[in-house]
Each structure stands twice: as C-alpha cells, then as structure tokens.
Amino acid sequence: FQTSKQTLTWIPNTFFTCLLEGRIPTMKDENGDIFIDRDPDAFVPILNYLRTKEIDLRNISLSSVKHEAEFYGIMPLVRQLTLCENKSESGCGSLHFSAYLSSPTLPMPKSHKFSRNTDPCYSLQIKNIDDASMKRALSVTGHYNWIAVSYAHCICCYKLTETSGWQLGFTSPYLANFAEKMALNVRVIGGALGDKMIAVASGSQIRLWSFGSVPVTQIGTFELYVSVDALFFVGSHLVAISHTGKIGVWHSTNQHWQKQDLMPITSWDAAAEFLLLGCRNGCIYYIDTQKFPLRMKDNDLLVTQLYKDPENHAVTALSVYLTPKGNYGGGASGNWIEIAYGTTSGIVRVIVQHPETVGQGPQLLQTFTVHRNAITNVMLSEKNLISVCTEKHVRTWTVTRFRGMISTQPGSVPLASYRILILSNVQEPFYGLEAGNQIGPFGHRDDEQIFIQKVIPEISYLYVRLASTGERVCKIRSVDGSNITCHSVHECEGVGRLSSRLRKFFFTGHDNGTIQVWDLSTALDDAQKLSENKVPVDGGPSESELQKILEQCDLASQSAQSTPIYGSLVSLTNIGTSPVPRRLNYNRAISTSRISLATTDNRNSWHRAPDSNRRHEPIEHENITVGCPKAVISDC
C-alpha cells in the first residue's frame, strides 16, 4: 500500500499518529518499508475511509472491519460501524422482552452481631460488602406467580400482579454465608405459620422464613451436618438432600425437622407426593410424604426400595411421569407410574408400574445404550424421552402412548441427536452460579420443553432450543448489555380477568443485580409457525456466531489441567465407577501475514516492531497447547 502521511494522520490520537510521531518504536527493512502484522484485506476499507471518508466494505464482514478499526484507533469509523451493526437492536428489548426488574436494595450486615471469634468470615464479609460482584444474581426459582432471586448474602421475592406487574414482596435479612440453594413455596397447606415460605441453604445449614399474609417470621434454622446439594418442597414438606446419603425433611403441620441416613445419593426427582432417590448402589428408593407426619414421630421417613438396576450401576438421573387418576381406564386402582433413569455407564432405562400390579413393583420396559458417557439429565414427558450425558450430547425419542399410557407398539422412535456446546470454568467463585445455569430440559411434562445454551459464562446473550429436536426457538440478549449470570423457566397463571392460560416466562439474572423477564410462550408459538415450512437445522450458534463468542474468552489462558463443567450432577456421577470422557489436547500453528506500507516521507518509513500488548507470537516449531476448555471428542 502507498499513501501519504497526511492521509494517515488527519484523525488525531490513532495508531498511525503515534507511530509516525515516534511514540511507537519502529524498525526498517532494507527497502525502508513498514510492516503491519494485520489482515491486508480488512485494511483496504480502512485506508479508503482515511482517503475519502466513505465506507466501502469490499465484501468484507462488518465485524472484521470494525475490529481492525478499533485496533488502529480510528474512532469515527468505529462509531459508524457500530451504528450499522446495532441498527436493529433496541434498549427496550425484542418482541419477547416482557419486564425489567431493577436491582433491589440489598441488606447490610449488622456489624455488632459479628466478631472475629464467632464468625471466621467476618473480615471477608466486611471487605466485600460493597463489591459489585456481591450484587450479581446467582439463581432464580419460581412457584405459581412468585419468583425468588438469590444474591450472595440475601434472597428477594417478587410477585406478579394484575395491575402492577412484578412487585418486590420479600427481602431476607443479611446472610452471613453465601446463599447456595433456595426453595420457594407460596401455597403451603395446613400450616399455622402462613402459606408462603422461603428456605435458604448455606453449607450444611438451612434457614426457613414465612412471609405474606402474616408478618415475616423466621421459622427456624436446621442442620443437616453435611453439605446440602438439593433443597426443594414436596407439597408442604421442605426436603434437603446431600449426595453423602443424608436426607432432611421439615413438615409444616407439626414443625418437625427429621434427618435420616441412606445410601450415597446420585439423583432425585419428585412427582405429586412421592420423592424418588437414585443411589450409587443402583437402587431407586421412594418416600411417600402422604404418610407424614405419623411416621416422622417414629423417627423414620419410611424409605422404601422401589427398583434395582439389573447391572447395579449408579443411578445418576431420574424422571417420573404420572398419568392422571381415573383417566384412560385407570379407575380407582391408582396411578400408572412411569420412570426413566440413567446410569454411570450411559444406559437409559424405562420402567413402569401397572395399577393392577402395584404389589409386584415396577417392570423394565425399555433399555437404550446410545450413550458412552454417564447420564446427567433424563426427562420422560407425554410425548418425548430425552437424555443428556456428560458430553452434553442429547438423544431424544418419540414416545408412543395408548390411552395415555406408554406403549411398546411401535415403541419409542428415535427423533434427534445433537450436542449443546457449553464452555465453563470449573474454578467458579460463586457457589450458586452452577445451580442457576442448568441447561435443562425445562418445562411442563405435558408441554414442549426447551434447553438453554449459554456457550461461555460471561456473556450477555444465550440461545433457547427445543428439547425434542434441538432447533432454535429464539436468541435472548440482555437489554442493558449486562452479562447473564443465571436463568430459569417458570409458568405463571394468567393474572387478567379474561386470561386463564398459563404463561411460560424465561427469567435471566444479571451481574448488575437486575432480573429480565421474557415471554417464552410467544417465542414458542412463533417458532412452531416457522418450523412448519422449513427444514430442521441445528438450533445452536452458527459458525460465525460461535467465532464471535469465542473471541470474548481466552481459551489458552487456563491451566492445561482445567476441564469444563459438565452439569449439575458432575460431582455425583464422578463418584464410584463413573467413566472418564475422552478428551484431546490439540496443537495449533499460528501463521501471520504481513503487509508492506511505503510513505512519501522517507524519514517516517517504518518496519513492524514488537508490540508489548500483542499476543505472544510462537517461534518456529513451538507448540501451543490450548487450555481450558479442552477440545472434546464426543463418544456418542
């Protein structure tokens, strides 16, 4: 390229002005040419802009030219390209954006209640109380028309009303320890302490509050004496589970807290009044909470073995589907219980219990051996069977039913096979982030379910995909540009006088403490209309979208020993005989292209000089090992 000094320097404070004024060291070759280690094709539109002040991309992507303009510091061009790039984006969100909940005022600690003798984390709490990272939302959960949001040291609850929308209804006191797990129940039946309760687990300790129709009351603080891995309500019963095999249950009628030891637990699920537990020994146990509180007085939760895996493999995923009583010929004999479960060996099995054979226990119906890695998620719904392994490889089947009950004629038909790419750093500083970033599947078992794909942890957008086929439903982008730190899917009742349909909402928590609400029902309806007239395609990010995402993270900055997070059950599926997924470290040669730029002023000719801010350029024969996350070869 040949140009003049005036052309390169008419915009002040750019790369070229610094270079030609001697503020950047240069070297000359034997011809006095200047070498710039950048893309020559992308430099053509930039040089033409400096000459004519007009933009001609020359069939080069706008993002590539913008990236080069940012490198050269040509801010007028950067601003123009940014406007072109964001012409369709709005600070008010897309069609599916529904509500924006501002960051609440978080409670402050009462310093006189803490001392270095009573609280070893006292100095850390006081130091970090004003830290912006303490304001980030860690997880979101919902129940009926309420949602609960956990922050590092408090819990906030919001209610959806007909006239005022989402309103803050409860804020917990300052929590000395991080809020790792939480559970919400706004329709507690038979309790004298109110009908709305929120529970929080920190380590092995559980705190329970009642709020709503009665003044806010702390019901109590309970100890499980081991770390709490799951906290949820089954009816009016608060259940805490640890993978070590410890179970804790609190009943609202007699306000009794009971603990019991079992085999090491690797999965769990609840349906109606039943709590099912999958254990490392290959057994599935159940607890009928309808028998509470009578059995609790005997200090016995009445844990009963329901089924044992034929190969004694640990049960790492569970899903229970109950057909309604009295429908499809069930009569008074009881429910037809269907259970799908996955194991550490990658096997997925479906077992059923007929109403007329309740005393004989469930019978094995089907077995699938399509995964070669431990199963982390499984979902049995009215229409589909979905399984996910540690490699985030998804397999789906269409379930055949006769009068509402699962049938083997013609049996489950394979529907889709795809992978959900997730790159996560295992050294995550926030306890609740893993719990608030599950991929799913989410949704009611009698409706279409979805997966949530957030490729990297720190990003402002994610993808919503149909669980049955993997097709894209929509792309959710933060309206204020903040990074999404957690998400959840929840169905709310219609709040209007004429609205009786359940509305499915998607909630995203952000690093600035805000909550953004998205109308998922409309998104699913729109996706259904579009899918009727098009060929199914992969619903994850395209190659160009993935390249943009990966530009935001440094894959080589982590230790070579780091590995990605594989899901909520990774700590459980690795217990015992869990197989280790195959991984591959790969070396990538980095090649550079040079361009020569000659100026009319020989005194200012320059050569490509080392840049202290530029990435390290490998010398000849040097291997670059890509660190976390590693390239993963799926065995499925």
CSV table of C-alpha atoms in Angstrom, one decimal, residues 96-101 137 139-149 158-160 166 436-438 442 450 452 462 464 476 484-492 503-510 514-520:
chain,number,residue,atom,x,y,z
A,96,HIS,CA,-40.2,-11.4,23.6
A,97,PHE,CA,-39.0,-9.0,26.2
A,98,SER,CA,-41.6,-8.7,29.0
A,99,ALA,CA,-40.3,-6.9,32.1
A,100,TYR,CA,-37.2,-5.4,33.7
A,101,LEU,CA,-36.7,-5.7,37.5
A,137,ALA,CA,-27.9,-12.6,40.8
A,139,SER,CA,-30.1,-18.2,40.8
A,140,VAL,CA,-33.8,-17.8,40.1
A,141,THR,CA,-36.7,-20.1,41.0
A,142,GLY,CA,-40.5,-19.8,40.8
A,143,HIS,CA,-43.7,-21.1,42.3
A,144,TYR,CA,-47.1,-20.0,40.9
A,145,ASN,CA,-47.0,-16.2,40.4
A,146,TRP,CA,-43.9,-15.7,42.6
A,147,ILE,CA,-40.2,-15.9,41.9
A,148,ALA,CA,-37.3,-15.9,44.2
A,149,VAL,CA,-33.8,-14.5,43.4
A,158,TYR,CA,-41.3,-10.9,43.5
A,159,LYS,CA,-45.0,-11.3,42.9
A,160,LEU,CA,-46.8,-10.9,39.5
A,166,TRP,CA,-43.8,-7.6,39.1
A,436,GLY,CA,-28.6,-21.1,38.3
A,437,ASN,CA,-27.1,-22.1,34.9
A,438,GLN,CA,-28.5,-25.6,34.2
A,442,PHE,CA,-37.2,-27.0,31.3
A,450,ILE,CA,-36.6,-26.5,26.0
A,452,ILE,CA,-30.9,-23.2,27.4
A,462,LEU,CA,-27.9,-17.1,25.1
A,464,VAL,CA,-33.3,-21.2,23.6
A,476,ILE,CA,-32.2,-13.9,24.2
A,484,ILE,CA,-26.3,-13.1,32.2
A,485,THR,CA,-25.3,-14.9,35.4
A,486,CYS,CA,-28.3,-17.2,35.9
A,487,HIS,CA,-31.6,-18.2,34.2
A,488,SER,CA,-34.8,-20.1,34.9
A,489,VAL,CA,-38.0,-21.1,33.1
A,490,HIS,CA,-41.3,-20.9,35.0
A,491,GLU,CA,-45.0,-20.9,34.2
A,492,CYS,CA,-47.3,-18.3,35.8
A,503,ARG,CA,-47.9,-18.2,30.5
A,504,LYS,CA,-44.4,-19.5,30.2
A,505,PHE,CA,-41.7,-17.0,31.2
A,506,PHE,CA,-37.9,-17.1,30.9
A,507,PHE,CA,-36.1,-15.2,33.7
A,508,THR,CA,-32.5,-14.1,33.4
A,509,GLY,CA,-30.4,-12.8,36.3
A,510,HIS,CA,-27.5,-10.4,35.6
A,514,THR,CA,-31.2,-6.9,37.6
A,515,ILE,CA,-33.8,-9.5,36.5
A,516,GLN,CA,-35.1,-9.5,33.0
A,517,VAL,CA,-38.3,-11.4,32.0
A,518,TRP,CA,-39.0,-12.8,28.6
A,519,ASP,CA,-42.3,-14.1,27.2
A,520,LEU,CA,-41.4,-17.7,26.2
